[in-house]
């Protein structure tokens, strides 16, 4: 007689449990649906934002292209500036590796992340793409202005097709030379990496042939497997210029005074006066001027501005050079005022 109520109670319990489970499942389904709806809304909003951003970017690009007229050229911005031991173009070697003791620093601009330099210290050398910002050739400046006009323009200018390299007695096409006066005043140089300071966003280099303030467009690591061609062909006149160096000596009676001046006023060779004097000798030995210009310099006191000093020297009758005096420059270079330290 007691079995019927027990069965009924069990049935009610099962029914209640089923109802609770069903309610819980229903609530979970509602929550899942709400999450899916929210996700779809976010995805839709993101797609709308992406489409809108793309449209704005296209519009801005069209505006910039209209202003810059990219059909006639492209616009690039420097990523860094060079702080160099050379304050002037005069005296700067034609290739930095010919004067390996020359020094400088490549300082990246504010908009360049320090992470861009991560890994560069694993390489020994770096390619520096730069602008010949100190060009003073008026005709080439007018020609460069002409490049901004359309080719069909009657007022467009052209560049001088040939130049006379300093060590050659005949003219060569500008694309067969390293002249800085080019249709686009862009150059490349190879420098040795001495130190990479990511915190300061700077690269200390040696074997540098760039002047103070040179704008840098790009940096690339030197990879010998790609960049070195041991069986490449080079004209004889280039080989002759590489091996053509003058003998340089310092006035024996003034060497101590010169050394003291270098130690006291140097920017890039602090506490290394002997290295600085050796660098000066390297720079003078590979002077880029022609034989005619060198002959005209004989019997005169000539000046080289190097680091933060002035170097006075003469060209002897046998074309050797003698350094007579080194004294502090009257106007410190910008590297000095910005607190550049030694390598």
XYZ file of N, CA and C in Angstrom, residues 64-287:
672
model
N 47.688 63.402 -51.197
C 49.144 63.523 -51.172
C 49.735 63.377 -52.567
N 49.217 62.418 -53.324
C 49.729 62.228 -54.674
C 49.452 63.446 -55.540
N 48.300 64.061 -55.325
C 47.985 65.263 -56.093
C 48.941 66.396 -55.748
N 49.301 66.495 -54.451
C 50.206 67.563 -54.032
C 51.644 67.275 -54.447
N 52.061 66.001 -54.311
C 53.454 65.655 -54.555
C 53.738 65.322 -56.015
N 52.689 65.085 -56.793
C 52.853 64.737 -58.201
C 53.827 63.568 -58.351
N 53.435 62.400 -57.841
C 54.320 61.236 -57.859
C 54.582 60.720 -59.262
N 53.851 61.232 -60.251
C 54.162 60.835 -61.619
C 55.531 61.358 -62.037
N 56.012 62.404 -61.346
C 57.328 62.967 -61.651
C 58.374 62.578 -60.622
N 57.979 61.938 -59.534
C 58.946 61.559 -58.514
C 58.266 61.049 -57.266
N 59.051 60.672 -56.283
C 58.533 60.126 -55.041
C 59.071 60.924 -53.862
N 58.331 60.873 -52.800
C 58.682 61.631 -51.606
C 59.214 60.682 -50.539
N 60.383 60.986 -50.004
C 60.962 60.175 -48.935
C 61.379 61.097 -47.799
N 61.407 60.544 -46.601
C 61.816 61.300 -45.431
C 63.054 60.662 -44.817
N 64.011 61.470 -44.356
C 65.172 60.908 -43.661
C 64.740 60.193 -42.386
N 65.443 59.124 -42.070
C 65.166 58.381 -40.842
C 66.199 58.674 -39.763
N 67.307 59.309 -40.169
C 68.390 59.562 -39.221
C 69.268 60.689 -39.750
N 70.169 61.154 -38.890
C 71.126 62.196 -39.252
C 72.515 61.759 -38.806
N 73.516 62.121 -39.601
C 74.894 61.739 -39.299
C 75.571 62.816 -38.458
N 76.233 62.390 -37.409
C 77.131 63.251 -36.645
C 78.538 62.753 -36.943
N 79.339 63.597 -37.584
C 80.577 63.130 -38.203
C 81.789 63.921 -37.735
N 82.954 63.324 -37.946
C 84.217 64.025 -37.693
C 84.527 65.009 -38.814
N 83.716 65.001 -39.887
C 83.912 65.929 -41.001
C 82.849 67.019 -40.948
N 83.292 68.247 -40.722
C 82.364 69.373 -40.674
C 82.101 69.940 -42.059
N 82.990 69.664 -43.014
C 82.875 70.202 -44.361
C 83.098 69.095 -45.388
N 82.609 69.355 -46.611
C 82.858 68.398 -47.697
C 84.340 68.344 -48.040
N 85.001 69.509 -48.006
C 86.409 69.581 -48.354
C 87.239 68.744 -47.387
N 87.951 67.778 -47.933
C 88.772 66.901 -47.115
C 88.128 65.568 -46.802
N 86.828 65.447 -47.023
C 86.155 64.172 -46.775
C 86.626 63.136 -47.791
N 87.043 61.954 -47.370
C 87.562 60.957 -48.326
C 86.491 60.487 -49.297
N 86.939 60.065 -50.486
C 85.981 59.622 -51.508
C 85.301 58.322 -51.116
N 85.942 57.527 -50.268
C 85.334 56.321 -49.715
C 85.824 56.170 -48.282
N 84.909 55.882 -47.370
C 85.273 55.813 -45.968
C 86.272 54.719 -45.639
N 86.206 53.611 -46.358
C 87.105 52.496 -46.053
C 88.561 52.815 -46.386
N 88.801 53.894 -47.165
C 90.171 54.315 -47.432
C 90.776 55.018 -46.219
N 89.925 55.459 -45.309
C 90.376 56.087 -44.063
C 89.625 55.425 -42.916
N 89.991 54.197 -42.567
C 89.203 53.399 -41.615
C 89.145 53.955 -40.199
N 90.009 54.905 -39.854
C 89.996 55.443 -38.495
C 89.035 56.620 -38.335
N 88.408 57.066 -39.419
C 87.418 58.139 -39.301
C 86.205 57.630 -38.536
N 85.540 58.539 -37.831
C 84.462 58.116 -36.936
C 83.234 59.014 -37.054
N 82.119 58.468 -36.601
C 80.885 59.236 -36.567
C 79.777 58.430 -35.926
N 78.596 59.014 -35.946
C 77.439 58.352 -35.356
C 76.216 58.612 -36.221
N 75.394 57.599 -36.389
C 74.109 57.732 -37.074
C 73.036 57.777 -35.999
N 72.363 58.909 -35.897
C 71.366 59.116 -34.850
C 69.969 59.095 -35.460
N 69.171 58.101 -35.079
C 67.823 57.953 -35.637
C 66.894 59.039 -35.113
N 65.912 59.383 -35.923
C 64.966 60.427 -35.562
C 63.928 59.922 -34.558
N 63.161 60.854 -34.021
C 62.212 60.528 -32.956
C 61.153 59.526 -33.393
N 60.736 59.607 -34.659
C 59.654 58.729 -35.119
C 60.138 57.326 -35.462
N 61.418 57.055 -35.267
C 61.974 55.727 -35.538
C 62.088 54.961 -34.219
N 61.454 53.809 -34.166
C 61.475 53.003 -32.941
C 62.866 52.418 -32.705
N 63.306 52.354 -31.454
C 64.605 51.711 -31.173
C 64.625 50.239 -31.555
N 63.449 49.617 -31.640
C 63.389 48.204 -32.024
C 63.864 47.979 -33.458
N 63.885 49.035 -34.275
C 64.357 48.873 -35.651
C 65.835 48.507 -35.703
N 66.561 48.778 -34.622
C 67.999 48.480 -34.579
C 68.292 47.114 -33.962
N 67.261 46.429 -33.526
C 67.451 45.129 -32.887
C 68.062 44.135 -33.876
N 69.196 43.567 -33.525
C 69.866 42.594 -34.377
C 70.964 43.173 -35.243
N 71.023 44.492 -35.385
C 72.036 45.099 -36.250
C 73.444 44.909 -35.693
N 73.559 44.815 -34.380
C 74.881 44.642 -33.765
C 75.498 43.281 -34.092
N 74.718 42.369 -34.654
C 75.254 41.066 -35.041
C 76.049 41.140 -36.342
N 75.997 42.292 -37.013
C 76.721 42.478 -38.268
C 77.948 43.362 -38.028
N 78.937 43.230 -38.893
C 80.160 44.025 -38.746
C 80.089 45.355 -39.480
N 79.314 45.418 -40.569
C 79.244 46.631 -41.381
C 77.790 46.942 -41.745
N 77.560 48.185 -42.118
C 76.214 48.624 -42.472
C 76.271 49.504 -43.717
N 75.311 49.285 -44.621
C 75.129 50.163 -45.774
C 74.302 51.365 -45.337
N 74.769 52.552 -45.666
C 74.050 53.779 -45.327
C 73.622 54.456 -46.627
N 72.325 54.580 -46.824
C 71.791 55.315 -47.972
C 71.495 56.737 -47.510
N 72.023 57.725 -48.222
C 71.967 59.098 -47.722
C 71.713 60.090 -48.847
N 71.557 61.353 -48.468
C 71.348 62.447 -49.418
C 72.591 63.331 -49.437
N 73.047 63.688 -50.646
C 74.142 64.651 -50.783
C 73.578 66.050 -50.516
N 73.337 66.348 -49.259
C 72.638 67.586 -48.910
C 73.510 68.827 -49.053
N 74.827 68.645 -49.117
C 75.729 69.794 -49.158
C 76.180 70.133 -50.572
N 75.535 69.567 -51.594
C 75.890 69.905 -52.970
C 75.717 71.400 -53.212
N 76.679 71.990 -53.917
C 76.618 73.432 -54.183
C 76.647 73.742 -55.666
N 76.537 72.732 -56.510
C 76.587 72.942 -57.949
C 75.287 73.587 -58.412
N 75.347 74.847 -58.803
C 74.141 75.590 -59.174
C 73.431 75.018 -60.374
N 74.186 74.601 -61.386
C 73.562 74.055 -62.589
C 72.803 72.781 -62.272
N 73.400 71.930 -61.458
C 72.715 70.697 -61.089
C 71.495 70.978 -60.233
N 71.556 72.027 -59.411
C 70.391 72.393 -58.603
C 69.234 72.797 -59.504
N 69.528 73.551 -60.565
C 68.474 73.932 -61.505
C 67.946 72.711 -62.245
N 68.855 71.796 -62.559
C 68.430 70.583 -63.251
C 67.528 69.743 -62.362
N 67.872 69.683 -61.075
C 67.036 68.917 -60.155
C 65.653 69.536 -60.061
N 65.593 70.864 -60.097
C 64.298 71.533 -60.103
C 63.524 71.169 -61.365
N 64.254 70.997 -62.462
C 63.602 70.625 -63.708
C 63.010 69.237 -63.669
N 63.554 68.352 -62.833
C 63.016 66.996 -62.733
C 61.605 66.988 -62.167
N 61.239 68.054 -61.455
C 59.910 68.114 -60.872
C 58.849 68.441 -61.907
N 59.279 68.882 -63.089
C 58.332 69.185 -64.148
C 58.106 67.941 -65.002
N 57.043 67.967 -65.748
C 56.750 66.821 -66.603
C 57.752 66.758 -67.754
N 58.075 65.545 -68.225
C 59.074 65.404 -69.289
C 58.763 66.218 -70.536
N 57.475 66.461 -70.795
C 57.100 67.190 -72.001
C 57.277 68.696 -71.862
N 57.587 69.143 -70.634
C 57.718 70.575 -70.405
C 58.896 71.142 -71.183
N 58.687 72.277 -71.839
C 59.749 72.899 -72.624
C 60.816 73.522 -71.735
N 60.489 73.768 -70.473
C 61.439 74.427 -69.576
C 62.237 73.441 -68.734
N 62.061 72.133 -68.967
C 62.785 71.153 -68.160
C 64.273 71.195 -68.481
N 65.094 70.892 -67.469
C 66.545 70.901 -67.628
C 67.062 69.467 -67.643
N 68.269 69.313 -68.097
C 68.921 68.008 -68.047
C 70.248 68.145 -67.326
N 70.722 67.045 -66.774
C 71.998 67.049 -66.078
C 73.147 66.946 -67.066
N 74.285 67.454 -66.622
C 75.500 67.267 -67.403
C 75.791 65.774 -67.462
N 75.958 65.251 -68.650
C 76.081 63.804 -68.821
C 77.437 63.270 -68.390
N 78.484 64.090 -68.492
C 79.828 63.623 -68.179
C 80.516 64.570 -67.203
N 81.429 63.995 -66.430
C 82.240 64.791 -65.507
C 83.688 64.309 -65.606
N 84.587 65.080 -65.033
C 86.009 64.719 -65.041
C 86.407 64.241 -63.653
N 86.569 62.942 -63.439
C 87.029 62.453 -62.135
C 88.377 63.060 -61.777
N 88.626 63.335 -60.494
C 89.861 64.014 -60.088
C 91.133 63.322 -60.550
N 91.148 62.002 -60.567
C 92.365 61.271 -60.901
C 92.438 60.862 -62.377
N 91.489 61.334 -63.180
C 91.441 60.921 -64.579
C 91.509 62.153 -65.472
N 92.192 62.033 -66.599
C 92.370 63.168 -67.494
C 91.340 63.196 -68.612
N 90.334 62.361 -68.539
C 89.266 62.400 -69.532
C 87.917 62.312 -68.834
N 86.894 62.683 -69.566
C 85.557 62.754 -68.991
C 84.871 61.395 -69.042
N 84.034 61.153 -68.025
C 83.294 59.897 -67.936
C 81.820 60.214 -67.685
N 80.951 59.298 -68.101
C 79.532 59.449 -67.806
C 79.294 59.416 -66.306
N 78.356 60.224 -65.824
C 78.175 60.326 -64.375
C 77.778 58.990 -63.753
N 77.112 58.127 -64.513
C 76.712 56.838 -63.952
C 77.869 55.839 -63.918
N 79.019 56.238 -64.447
C 80.226 55.421 -64.346
C 81.162 55.974 -63.276
N 80.661 56.910 -62.479
C 81.466 57.531 -61.430
C 80.673 57.583 -60.127
N 81.350 58.024 -59.076
C 80.707 58.193 -57.772
C 80.468 59.672 -57.461
N 80.388 60.505 -58.470
C 80.193 61.929 -58.248
C 78.934 62.197 -57.424
N 78.987 63.158 -56.506
C 77.787 63.492 -55.729
C 76.756 64.277 -56.531
N 77.161 64.833 -57.668
C 76.254 65.645 -58.483
C 75.543 64.737 -59.485
N 74.374 64.237 -59.060
C 73.635 63.238 -59.813
C 72.203 63.713 -60.030
N 71.463 63.093 -60.968
C 70.062 63.484 -61.165
C 69.262 63.450 -59.867
N 69.461 62.409 -59.077
C 68.909 62.354 -57.725
C 70.100 62.313 -56.769
N 70.260 63.313 -55.909
C 71.467 63.394 -55.062
C 71.457 62.376 -53.930
N 71.481 61.102 -54.310
C 71.431 60.012 -53.332
C 72.709 59.190 -53.446
N 73.283 58.835 -52.316
C 74.499 58.033 -52.305
C 74.382 56.866 -51.343
N 75.304 55.937 -51.465
C 75.403 54.820 -50.529
C 76.851 54.713 -50.074
N 77.045 54.330 -48.849
C 78.395 54.135 -48.340
C 78.384 52.983 -47.350
N 79.536 52.360 -47.205
C 79.678 51.220 -46.303
C 80.539 51.641 -45.120
N 80.043 51.430 -43.917
C 80.773 51.803 -42.709
C 80.833 50.616 -41.756
N 81.861 50.616 -40.928
C 82.014 49.552 -39.940
C 81.223 49.894 -38.683
N 80.468 48.934 -38.182
C 79.689 49.133 -36.962
C 80.602 48.937 -35.750
N 80.715 49.974 -34.943
C 81.501 49.877 -33.716
C 80.617 49.581 -32.507
N 79.428 50.171 -32.507
C 78.520 49.976 -31.372
C 77.110 50.371 -31.779
N 76.134 49.603 -31.331
C 74.725 49.933 -31.542
C 74.104 50.211 -30.184
N 73.620 51.420 -30.012
C 72.996 51.833 -28.754
C 71.495 51.975 -29.000
N 70.733 50.926 -28.682
C 69.297 50.956 -28.944
C 68.593 51.996 -28.087
N 69.039 52.173 -26.857
C 68.397 53.144 -25.970
C 68.516 54.557 -26.531
N 69.683 54.865 -27.100
C 69.900 56.192 -27.682
C 69.533 56.234 -29.165
N 69.109 55.099 -29.714
C 68.745 54.986 -31.129
C 69.879 55.484 -32.028
N 71.083 55.020 -31.747
C 72.243 55.486 -32.498
C 73.180 54.331 -32.823
N 73.962 54.539 -33.881
C 74.946 53.556 -34.329
C 76.288 54.261 -34.445
N 77.246 53.833 -33.663
C 78.604 54.357 -33.779
C 79.306 53.603 -34.896
N 79.921 54.347 -35.818
C 80.557 53.724 -36.976
C 81.960 54.288 -37.177
N 82.771 53.564 -37.917
C 84.092 54.028 -38.336
C 84.224 53.780 -39.831
N 85.287 54.341 -40.426
C 85.418 54.257 -41.876
C 84.318 55.046 -42.551
N 84.111 56.285 -42.083
C 82.977 57.101 -42.522
C 83.441 58.178 -43.499
N 82.643 58.417 -44.544
C 82.967 59.465 -45.514
C 81.813 60.452 -45.677
N 81.016 60.626 -44.640
C 79.869 61.530 -44.681
C 80.115 62.738 -43.787
N 79.593 63.886 -44.211
C 79.810 65.112 -43.454
C 78.736 65.286 -42.383
N 79.015 66.172 -41.468
C 78.092 66.485 -40.380
C 76.726 66.897 -40.927
N 75.669 66.314 -40.368
C 74.315 66.686 -40.747
C 73.750 65.955 -41.943
N 74.470 64.976 -42.479
C 73.976 64.246 -43.650
C 72.671 63.521 -43.332
N 71.610 63.735 -44.122
C 70.356 63.005 -43.901
C 70.488 61.550 -44.368
N 70.034 60.635 -43.547
C 70.093 59.204 -43.860
C 68.701 58.722 -44.252
N 68.618 58.038 -45.389
C 67.337 57.542 -45.882
C 67.071 56.097 -45.476
N 68.139 55.305 -45.341
C 67.929 53.889 -45.040
C 69.220 53.278 -44.509
N 69.065 52.181 -43.778
C 70.190 51.414 -43.246
C 69.960 49.943 -43.580
N 71.001 49.290 -44.072
C 70.903 47.861 -44.371
C 72.194 47.172 -43.944
N 72.105 45.981 -43.379
C 73.331 45.270 -42.982
C 74.114 44.793 -44.196
N 75.421 44.785 -44.053
C 76.296 44.258 -45.106
C 76.366 42.739 -44.963
N 76.027 42.047 -46.040
C 76.050 40.582 -46.065
C 77.024 40.156 -47.159
N 78.215 39.690 -46.808
C 79.236 39.395 -47.823
C 78.800 38.360 -48.852
N 77.950 37.424 -48.464
C 77.500 36.417 -49.427
C 76.701 37.043 -50.563
N 76.056 38.177 -50.281
C 75.266 38.861 -51.302
C 76.003 40.060 -51.897
N 76.746 40.778 -51.056
C 77.278 42.081 -51.452
C 78.707 42.038 -51.981
N 79.421 40.948 -51.781
C 80.817 40.870 -52.204
C 80.939 40.014 -53.460
N 81.542 40.597 -54.495
C 81.753 39.880 -55.756
C 83.250 39.894 -56.068
N 83.977 38.879 -55.650
C 85.443 38.894 -55.799
C 85.918 38.916 -57.237
N 85.095 38.472 -58.182
C 85.528 38.423 -59.576
C 84.883 39.524 -60.410
N 84.480 40.598 -59.770
C 83.849 41.696 -60.498
C 84.882 42.465 -61.321
N 84.402 43.155 -62.341
C 85.267 43.897 -63.254
C 85.315 45.363 -62.845
N 86.528 45.927 -62.806
C 86.727 47.322 -62.421
C 87.711 47.963 -63.394
N 87.442 49.180 -63.878
C 88.373 49.844 -64.799
C 89.730 50.095 -64.150
N 90.747 50.194 -64.977
C 92.108 50.404 -64.478
C 92.231 51.715 -63.720
N 91.545 52.759 -64.192
C 91.703 54.069 -63.552
C 91.142 54.068 -62.133
N 90.155 53.223 -61.870
C 89.641 53.094 -60.508
C 90.679 52.413 -59.623
N 91.292 51.355 -60.127
C 92.319 50.650 -59.361
C 93.482 51.572 -59.019
N 93.828 52.452 -59.949
C 94.936 53.379 -59.710
C 94.598 54.392 -58.618
N 93.353 54.853 -58.591
C 92.978 55.840 -57.574
C 92.950 55.222 -56.179
N 92.593 53.943 -56.097
C 92.542 53.276 -54.792
C 93.928 53.192 -54.178
N 94.920 52.916 -55.008
C 96.284 52.728 -54.506
C 97.098 54.020 -54.508
N 96.493 55.120 -54.953
C 97.204 56.396 -55.000
C 97.029 57.128 -53.673
N 98.088 57.166 -52.874
C 98.050 57.844 -51.586
C 99.317 58.662 -51.391
N 99.166 59.782 -50.711
C 100.297 60.663 -50.449
C 100.948 60.310 -49.116
N 102.228 60.636 -49.015
C 102.949 60.454 -47.754
C 102.650 61.647 -46.854
N 102.295 61.375 -45.609
C 101.946 62.432 -44.659
C 102.870 62.338 -43.448
N 103.410 63.481 -43.044
C 104.237 63.509 -41.839
C 103.833 64.710 -40.990
N 104.139 64.650 -39.711
C 103.843 65.732 -38.777
C 105.147 66.428 -38.381
N 105.085 67.737 -38.259
C 106.253 68.511 -37.833
C 106.752 67.956 -36.500
N 107.972 67.434 -36.506
C 108.489 66.740 -35.321
C 108.537 67.641 -34.098
N 108.824 68.909 -34.294
C 108.939 69.807 -33.154
C 107.609 70.197 -32.538
N 106.503 69.871 -33.211
C 105.191 70.291 -32.714
C 104.254 69.118 -32.428
N 104.757 67.916 -32.514
C 103.881 66.757 -32.352
C 103.262 66.686 -30.956
N 104.036 67.025 -29.922
C 103.490 66.975 -28.561
C 102.354 67.980 -28.392
N 102.537 69.182 -28.932
C 101.490 70.206 -28.839
C 100.249 69.781 -29.620
N 100.458 69.166 -30.779
C 99.328 68.681 -31.575
C 98.572 67.594 -30.818
N 99.327 66.707 -30.202
C 98.707 65.613 -29.455
C 97.886 66.162 -28.284
N 98.406 67.155 -27.600
C 97.685 67.763 -26.481
C 96.410 68.454 -26.957
N 96.479 69.106 -28.106
C 95.293 69.772 -28.654
C 94.219 68.750 -29.005
N 94.626 67.653 -29.613
C 93.660 66.600 -29.961
C 93.003 66.031 -28.709
N 93.795 65.821 -27.672
C 93.255 65.254 -26.436
C 92.285 66.212 -25.756
N 92.543 67.515 -25.884
C 91.733 68.504 -25.169
C 90.450 68.878 -25.905
N 90.459 68.807 -27.233
C 89.331 69.364 -27.987
C 88.598 68.354 -28.861
N 89.049 67.125 -28.898
C 88.409 66.147 -29.774
C 86.998 65.806 -29.307
N 86.144 65.503 -30.263
C 84.784 65.061 -29.985
C 84.674 63.547 -30.132
N 85.172 63.039 -31.229
C 85.028 61.619 -31.549
C 86.231 60.775 -31.135
N 87.294 61.423 -30.631
C 88.504 60.687 -30.246
C 88.952 61.088 -28.843
N 88.020 61.271 -27.948
C 88.364 61.669 -26.592
C 89.299 60.641 -25.959
N 90.390 61.159 -25.385
C 91.399 60.328 -24.712
C 92.169 59.430 -25.682
N 92.059 59.691 -26.989
C 92.793 58.897 -27.981
C 93.468 59.825 -28.997
N 94.359 60.700 -28.556
C 94.981 61.662 -29.480
C 95.816 61.001 -30.568
N 96.487 59.899 -30.247
C 97.308 59.225 -31.254
C 96.438 58.641 -32.369
N 95.290 58.089 -31.995
C 94.371 57.552 -33.004
C 93.834 58.683 -33.871
N 93.546 59.820 -33.248
C 93.037 60.964 -34.001
C 94.070 61.471 -34.997
N 95.323 61.557 -34.579
C 96.366 62.020 -35.495
C 96.576 61.019 -36.627
N 96.449 59.738 -36.326
C 96.545 58.724 -37.382
C 95.385 58.855 -38.362
N 94.197 59.178 -37.843
C 93.037 59.384 -38.714
C 93.248 60.599 -39.617
N 93.813 61.668 -39.065
C 94.115 62.859 -39.868
C 95.079 62.505 -40.991
N 96.093 61.705 -40.677
C 97.053 61.284 -41.700
C 96.367 60.467 -42.792
N 95.449 59.583 -42.416
C 94.730 58.781 -43.408
C 93.897 59.667 -44.328
N 93.225 60.647 -43.748
C 92.365 61.534 -44.538
C 93.193 62.352 -45.525
N 94.302 62.910 -45.064
C 95.148 63.710 -45.945
C 95.792 62.853 -47.032
N 96.100 61.614 -46.712
C 96.775 60.731 -47.674
C 95.900 60.395 -48.867
N 94.586 60.395 -48.682
C 93.679 60.017 -49.771
C 92.878 61.216 -50.262
N 93.451 62.407 -50.151
C 92.770 63.622 -50.610
C 92.282 63.442 -52.041
